[in-house]
Amino acid sequence: MFSKAIAAILALPFVAQFVSAQTCTRTYTAQAGDICDSISAANSVSTYQLAVVNVGIIDDTCDNLVVGQSYCLGWQGQDCTTTYVVQQYDYCDLISAAAGINNTILYENNPQINEDCTNIYIGEVLCTAGAVQVPPAPAGTTPATSIPATATPANPDDDLPWCD
Ligand SMILES: *[C@@H]1O[C@H](CO)[C@@H](O)[C@H](O)[C@H]1NC(C)=O
């Protein structure tokens, strides 16, 4: 824990330079017990966007949050605040229809979703805006989009409940 905190502090000047072109529009100070998706759900920031704006700050399993540290939630002009928390049995067509958008936009705002929409999980926060609003992943980086180890797929085995 201590070494992780030190590493995060040492990494800060580097990261600050890296993202200096971006203006942060909103922030959140981590509390004990937070996980990335709980922060996302409570603040209407998508799982993907939180990862992108914190590339190099929050690791891909989101196990290095530092209590008391302020995290950026969105960048000016690239901040999706229209979000939806994935529920059991959700699938992309349903989420898009409920939001009044098409799947093209849903995928562009949530590029971590796989082609068949089989990797969404309960508690994942998706941007459901009607236009592309999230930032692209910075070149050469992989934003944290690992599915949490404790996550439950929205549709286990991609088996629609009413087709059993
Ligand atoms: C999806 O919606 C967007 C925004 O309304 C629109 O620009 C785009 O043409 C639509 N794409 C398809 C394939 O319908």
PDB file of C-alpha atoms and ligand atoms in Angstrom:
ATOM      1  CA  MET A   1       0.000   0.000   0.000  1.00  0.00           C
ATOM      2  CA  PHE A   2       2.733   2.400   1.028  1.00  0.00           C
ATOM      3  CA  SER A   3       4.863   1.682  -2.005  1.00  0.00           C
ATOM      4  CA  LYS A   4       1.848   2.023  -4.270  1.00  0.00           C
ATOM      5  CA  ALA A   5       1.048   5.425  -2.803  1.00  0.00           C
ATOM      6  CA  ILE A   6       4.636   6.524  -3.294  1.00  0.00           C
ATOM      7  CA  ALA A   7       4.622   5.249  -6.845  1.00  0.00           C
ATOM      8  CA  ALA A   8       1.431   7.186  -7.538  1.00  0.00           C
ATOM      9  CA  ILE A   9       2.957  10.360  -6.136  1.00  0.00           C
ATOM     10  CA  LEU A  10       6.163   9.912  -8.081  1.00  0.00           C
ATOM     11  CA  ALA A  11       4.163   9.337 -11.237  1.00  0.00           C
ATOM     12  CA  LEU A  12       2.151  12.533 -10.854  1.00  0.00           C
ATOM     13  CA  PRO A  13       4.480  15.094 -12.466  1.00  0.00           C
ATOM     14  CA  PHE A  14       4.842  12.790 -15.435  1.00  0.00           C
ATOM     15  CA  VAL A  15       1.114  12.325 -15.775  1.00  0.00           C
ATOM     16  CA  ALA A  16       0.420  16.003 -15.306  1.00  0.00           C
ATOM     17  CA  GLN A  17       2.631  16.752 -18.293  1.00  0.00           C
ATOM     18  CA  PHE A  18       1.030  14.008 -20.305  1.00  0.00           C
ATOM     19  CA  VAL A  19      -2.499  15.358 -19.866  1.00  0.00           C
ATOM     20  CA  SER A  20      -1.603  19.048 -19.725  1.00  0.00           C
ATOM     21  CA  ALA A  21      -3.487  19.769 -22.955  1.00  0.00           C
ATOM     22  CA  GLN A  22      -6.739  18.699 -21.318  1.00  0.00           C
ATOM     23  CA  THR A  23      -8.851  20.781 -18.986  1.00  0.00           C
ATOM     24  CA  CYS A  24     -10.533  18.747 -16.302  1.00  0.00           C
ATOM     25  CA  THR A  25     -14.192  19.736 -15.895  1.00  0.00           C
ATOM     26  CA  ARG A  26     -14.981  17.734 -12.782  1.00  0.00           C
ATOM     27  CA  THR A  27     -13.133  15.812 -10.134  1.00  0.00           C
ATOM     28  CA  TYR A  28     -13.803  13.325  -7.379  1.00  0.00           C
ATOM     29  CA  THR A  29     -11.840  12.678  -4.194  1.00  0.00           C
ATOM     30  CA  ALA A  30     -11.470   8.980  -3.483  1.00  0.00           C
ATOM     31  CA  GLN A  31     -12.995   7.614  -0.293  1.00  0.00           C
ATOM     32  CA  ALA A  32     -12.247   4.370   1.490  1.00  0.00           C
ATOM     33  CA  GLY A  33     -14.074   1.479  -0.124  1.00  0.00           C
ATOM     34  CA  ASP A  34     -14.429   3.106  -3.542  1.00  0.00           C
ATOM     35  CA  ILE A  35     -14.086   1.073  -6.672  1.00  0.00           C
ATOM     36  CA  CYS A  36     -13.947   2.551 -10.148  1.00  0.00           C
ATOM     37  CA  ASP A  37     -17.457   1.528 -11.128  1.00  0.00           C
ATOM     38  CA  SER A  38     -18.975   2.866  -7.918  1.00  0.00           C
ATOM     39  CA  ILE A  39     -17.289   6.205  -8.573  1.00  0.00           C
ATOM     40  CA  SER A  40     -18.560   6.089 -12.147  1.00  0.00           C
ATOM     41  CA  ALA A  41     -22.131   5.252 -11.195  1.00  0.00           C
ATOM     42  CA  ALA A  42     -22.310   7.874  -8.449  1.00  0.00           C
ATOM     43  CA  ASN A  43     -20.892  10.610 -10.665  1.00  0.00           C
ATOM     44  CA  SER A  44     -22.416   9.780 -14.055  1.00  0.00           C
ATOM     45  CA  VAL A  45     -19.108   9.103 -15.713  1.00  0.00           C
ATOM     46  CA  SER A  46     -18.716   6.046 -17.901  1.00  0.00           C
ATOM     47  CA  THR A  47     -16.379   3.198 -17.051  1.00  0.00           C
ATOM     48  CA  TYR A  48     -14.449   3.890 -20.253  1.00  0.00           C
ATOM     49  CA  GLN A  49     -14.189   7.652 -19.755  1.00  0.00           C
ATOM     50  CA  LEU A  50     -12.948   7.311 -16.176  1.00  0.00           C
ATOM     51  CA  ALA A  51     -10.262   4.967 -17.480  1.00  0.00           C
ATOM     52  CA  VAL A  52      -9.217   7.214 -20.366  1.00  0.00           C
ATOM     53  CA  VAL A  53      -8.891  10.409 -18.375  1.00  0.00           C
ATOM     54  CA  ASN A  54      -6.882   8.491 -15.771  1.00  0.00           C
ATOM     55  CA  VAL A  55      -4.551   6.557 -18.043  1.00  0.00           C
ATOM     56  CA  GLY A  56      -1.264   6.229 -16.192  1.00  0.00           C
ATOM     57  CA  ILE A  57      -2.967   7.191 -12.925  1.00  0.00           C
ATOM     58  CA  ILE A  58      -5.501   4.444 -12.261  1.00  0.00           C
ATOM     59  CA  ASP A  59      -4.248   1.001 -13.249  1.00  0.00           C
ATOM     60  CA  ASP A  60      -6.242  -1.384 -15.368  1.00  0.00           C
ATOM     61  CA  THR A  61      -7.573  -3.382 -12.458  1.00  0.00           C
ATOM     62  CA  CYS A  62      -8.388  -0.189 -10.534  1.00  0.00           C
ATOM     63  CA  ASP A  63      -6.664  -1.436  -7.408  1.00  0.00           C
ATOM     64  CA  ASN A  64      -4.442   1.598  -6.864  1.00  0.00           C
ATOM     65  CA  LEU A  65      -6.985   4.251  -5.860  1.00  0.00           C
ATOM     66  CA  VAL A  66      -5.540   6.449  -3.140  1.00  0.00           C
ATOM     67  CA  VAL A  67      -7.965   7.676  -0.488  1.00  0.00           C
ATOM     68  CA  GLY A  68      -7.963  11.467  -0.439  1.00  0.00           C
ATOM     69  CA  GLN A  69      -6.535  11.806  -3.932  1.00  0.00           C
ATOM     70  CA  SER A  70      -8.511  13.846  -6.427  1.00  0.00           C
ATOM     71  CA  TYR A  71      -9.268  12.178  -9.749  1.00  0.00           C
ATOM     72  CA  CYS A  72     -10.417  13.854 -12.928  1.00  0.00           C
ATOM     73  CA  LEU A  73     -13.751  12.550 -14.194  1.00  0.00           C
ATOM     74  CA  GLY A  74     -14.065  14.355 -17.509  1.00  0.00           C
ATOM     75  CA  TRP A  75     -12.269  16.628 -19.934  1.00  0.00           C
ATOM     76  CA  GLN A  76     -13.734  19.804 -21.322  1.00  0.00           C
ATOM     77  CA  GLY A  77     -15.558  19.127 -24.587  1.00  0.00           C
ATOM     78  CA  GLN A  78     -15.159  15.363 -24.200  1.00  0.00           C
ATOM     79  CA  ASP A  79     -17.217  14.741 -21.115  1.00  0.00           C
ATOM     80  CA  CYS A  80     -20.164  12.364 -21.397  1.00  0.00           C
ATOM     81  CA  THR A  81     -22.556  12.889 -18.490  1.00  0.00           C
ATOM     82  CA  THR A  82     -25.422  10.836 -19.888  1.00  0.00           C
ATOM     83  CA  THR A  83     -24.804   7.416 -18.446  1.00  0.00           C
ATOM     84  CA  TYR A  84     -26.484   4.118 -17.711  1.00  0.00           C
ATOM     85  CA  VAL A  85     -25.548   1.403 -15.238  1.00  0.00           C
ATOM     86  CA  VAL A  86     -25.748  -2.099 -16.750  1.00  0.00           C
ATOM     87  CA  GLN A  87     -28.309  -4.375 -15.114  1.00  0.00           C
ATOM     88  CA  GLN A  88     -28.748  -8.114 -15.261  1.00  0.00           C
ATOM     89  CA  TYR A  89     -30.024  -9.364 -18.660  1.00  0.00           C
ATOM     90  CA  ASP A  90     -29.147  -6.127 -20.409  1.00  0.00           C
ATOM     91  CA  TYR A  91     -27.816  -6.300 -23.922  1.00  0.00           C
ATOM     92  CA  CYS A  92     -26.741  -3.583 -26.294  1.00  0.00           C
ATOM     93  CA  ASP A  93     -29.877  -3.378 -28.435  1.00  0.00           C
ATOM     94  CA  LEU A  94     -31.978  -3.009 -25.319  1.00  0.00           C
ATOM     95  CA  ILE A  95     -29.719  -0.351 -23.803  1.00  0.00           C
ATOM     96  CA  SER A  96     -29.608   1.617 -27.049  1.00  0.00           C
ATOM     97  CA  ALA A  97     -33.356   1.440 -27.560  1.00  0.00           C
ATOM     98  CA  ALA A  98     -34.052   2.540 -23.999  1.00  0.00           C
ATOM     99  CA  ALA A  99     -31.701   5.482 -24.458  1.00  0.00           C
ATOM    100  CA  GLY A 100     -33.159   6.374 -27.846  1.00  0.00           C
ATOM    101  CA  ILE A 101     -29.822   5.979 -29.628  1.00  0.00           C
ATOM    102  CA  ASN A 102     -28.414   3.526 -32.164  1.00  0.00           C
ATOM    103  CA  ASN A 103     -25.756   0.918 -31.536  1.00  0.00           C
ATOM    104  CA  THR A 104     -23.199   2.787 -33.637  1.00  0.00           C
ATOM    105  CA  ILE A 105     -23.183   5.653 -31.182  1.00  0.00           C
ATOM    106  CA  LEU A 106     -23.290   3.271 -28.206  1.00  0.00           C
ATOM    107  CA  TYR A 107     -20.175   1.480 -29.478  1.00  0.00           C
ATOM    108  CA  GLU A 108     -18.341   4.703 -30.296  1.00  0.00           C
ATOM    109  CA  ASN A 109     -18.930   6.022 -26.811  1.00  0.00           C
ATOM    110  CA  ASN A 110     -18.095   2.685 -25.190  1.00  0.00           C
ATOM    111  CA  PRO A 111     -15.325   1.141 -27.315  1.00  0.00           C
ATOM    112  CA  GLN A 112     -14.597  -1.534 -24.728  1.00  0.00           C
ATOM    113  CA  ILE A 113     -17.797  -3.359 -25.680  1.00  0.00           C
ATOM    114  CA  ASN A 114     -17.016  -6.334 -27.899  1.00  0.00           C
ATOM    115  CA  GLU A 115     -18.662  -6.905 -31.252  1.00  0.00           C
ATOM    116  CA  ASP A 116     -21.316  -9.268 -29.942  1.00  0.00           C
ATOM    117  CA  CYS A 117     -21.927  -7.235 -26.783  1.00  0.00           C
ATOM    118  CA  THR A 118     -21.183 -10.277 -24.644  1.00  0.00           C
ATOM    119  CA  ASN A 119     -18.683  -8.616 -22.329  1.00  0.00           C
ATOM    120  CA  ILE A 120     -20.880  -6.052 -20.597  1.00  0.00           C
ATOM    121  CA  TYR A 121     -21.244  -6.710 -16.896  1.00  0.00           C
ATOM    122  CA  ILE A 122     -23.587  -5.736 -14.095  1.00  0.00           C
ATOM    123  CA  GLY A 123     -22.546  -2.401 -12.653  1.00  0.00           C
ATOM    124  CA  GLU A 124     -20.570  -1.269 -15.704  1.00  0.00           C
ATOM    125  CA  VAL A 125     -21.350   2.344 -16.529  1.00  0.00           C
ATOM    126  CA  LEU A 126     -21.990   3.147 -20.179  1.00  0.00           C
ATOM    127  CA  CYS A 127     -22.210   6.499 -21.930  1.00  0.00           C
ATOM    128  CA  THR A 128     -25.635   6.629 -23.563  1.00  0.00           C
ATOM    129  CA  ALA A 129     -25.425  10.092 -25.094  1.00  0.00           C
ATOM    130  CA  GLY A 130     -26.858  10.600 -28.566  1.00  0.00           C
ATOM    131  CA  ALA A 131     -23.561  11.882 -29.973  1.00  0.00           C
ATOM    132  CA  VAL A 132     -19.960  10.860 -29.514  1.00  0.00           C
ATOM    133  CA  GLN A 133     -18.789  12.623 -26.394  1.00  0.00           C
ATOM    134  CA  VAL A 134     -16.050  10.525 -24.810  1.00  0.00           C
ATOM    135  CA  PRO A 135     -12.381  11.199 -25.488  1.00  0.00           C
ATOM    136  CA  PRO A 136     -10.425   8.829 -27.691  1.00  0.00           C
ATOM    137  CA  ALA A 137      -7.837   6.726 -25.912  1.00  0.00           C
ATOM    138  CA  PRO A 138      -4.520   8.611 -25.968  1.00  0.00           C
ATOM    139  CA  ALA A 139      -2.195   7.246 -28.633  1.00  0.00           C
ATOM    140  CA  GLY A 140      -0.042   4.377 -27.455  1.00  0.00           C
ATOM    141  CA  THR A 141      -2.032   3.762 -24.309  1.00  0.00           C
ATOM    142  CA  THR A 142      -4.520   1.166 -23.278  1.00  0.00           C
ATOM    143  CA  PRO A 143      -7.125   2.626 -20.975  1.00  0.00           C
ATOM    144  CA  ALA A 144      -8.234   0.469 -18.124  1.00  0.00           C
ATOM    145  CA  THR A 145     -11.108  -1.559 -19.415  1.00  0.00           C
ATOM    146  CA  SER A 146     -10.396  -4.830 -17.666  1.00  0.00           C
ATOM    147  CA  ILE A 147     -13.551  -6.405 -16.433  1.00  0.00           C
ATOM    148  CA  PRO A 148     -13.339  -6.458 -12.631  1.00  0.00           C
ATOM    149  CA  ALA A 149     -12.578  -9.929 -11.265  1.00  0.00           C
ATOM    150  CA  THR A 150     -15.765  -9.791  -9.217  1.00  0.00           C
ATOM    151  CA  ALA A 151     -17.973  -8.679 -12.101  1.00  0.00           C
ATOM    152  CA  THR A 152     -21.022 -10.650 -13.157  1.00  0.00           C
ATOM    153  CA  PRO A 153     -21.717 -10.700 -16.895  1.00  0.00           C
ATOM    154  CA  ALA A 154     -25.044  -9.096 -17.753  1.00  0.00           C
ATOM    155  CA  ASN A 155     -25.880 -12.183 -19.809  1.00  0.00           C
ATOM    156  CA  PRO A 156     -23.989 -15.281 -18.672  1.00  0.00           C
ATOM    157  CA  ASP A 157     -23.180 -17.431 -21.723  1.00  0.00           C
ATOM    158  CA  ASP A 158     -24.976 -14.818 -23.798  1.00  0.00           C
ATOM    159  CA  ASP A 159     -28.125 -16.770 -23.082  1.00  0.00           C
ATOM    160  CA  LEU A 160     -31.172 -14.560 -23.249  1.00  0.00           C
ATOM    161  CA  PRO A 161     -33.365 -15.395 -20.273  1.00  0.00           C
ATOM    162  CA  TRP A 162     -36.594 -15.889 -22.213  1.00  0.00           C
ATOM    163  CA  CYS A 163     -34.964 -18.258 -24.715  1.00  0.00           C
ATOM    164  CA  ASP A 164     -34.156 -20.987 -22.174  1.00  0.00           C
TER     165      ASP A 164
HETATM  166  C1  LIG B   1     -26.764   6.739 -35.365  1.00  0.00           C
HETATM  167  O1  LIG B   1     -27.129   7.944 -34.734  1.00  0.00           O
HETATM  168  C2  LIG B   1     -26.301   9.036 -35.093  1.00  0.00           C
HETATM  169  C3  LIG B   1     -26.702  10.213 -34.230  1.00  0.00           C
HETATM  170  O2  LIG B   1     -28.079  10.430 -34.265  1.00  0.00           O
HETATM  171  C4  LIG B   1     -26.422   9.311 -36.571  1.00  0.00           C
HETATM  172  O3  LIG B   1     -25.583  10.381 -36.931  1.00  0.00           O
HETATM  173  C5  LIG B   1     -26.009   8.071 -37.326  1.00  0.00           C
HETATM  174  O4  LIG B   1     -26.228   8.275 -38.704  1.00  0.00           O
HETATM  175  C6  LIG B   1     -26.798   6.869 -36.873  1.00  0.00           C
HETATM  176  N1  LIG B   1     -26.233   5.689 -37.503  1.00  0.00           N
HETATM  177  C7  LIG B   1     -26.998   4.726 -38.022  1.00  0.00           C
HETATM  178  C8  LIG B   1     -26.255   3.585 -38.613  1.00  0.00           C
HETATM  179  O5  LIG B   1     -28.212   4.769 -38.008  1.00  0.00           O
END
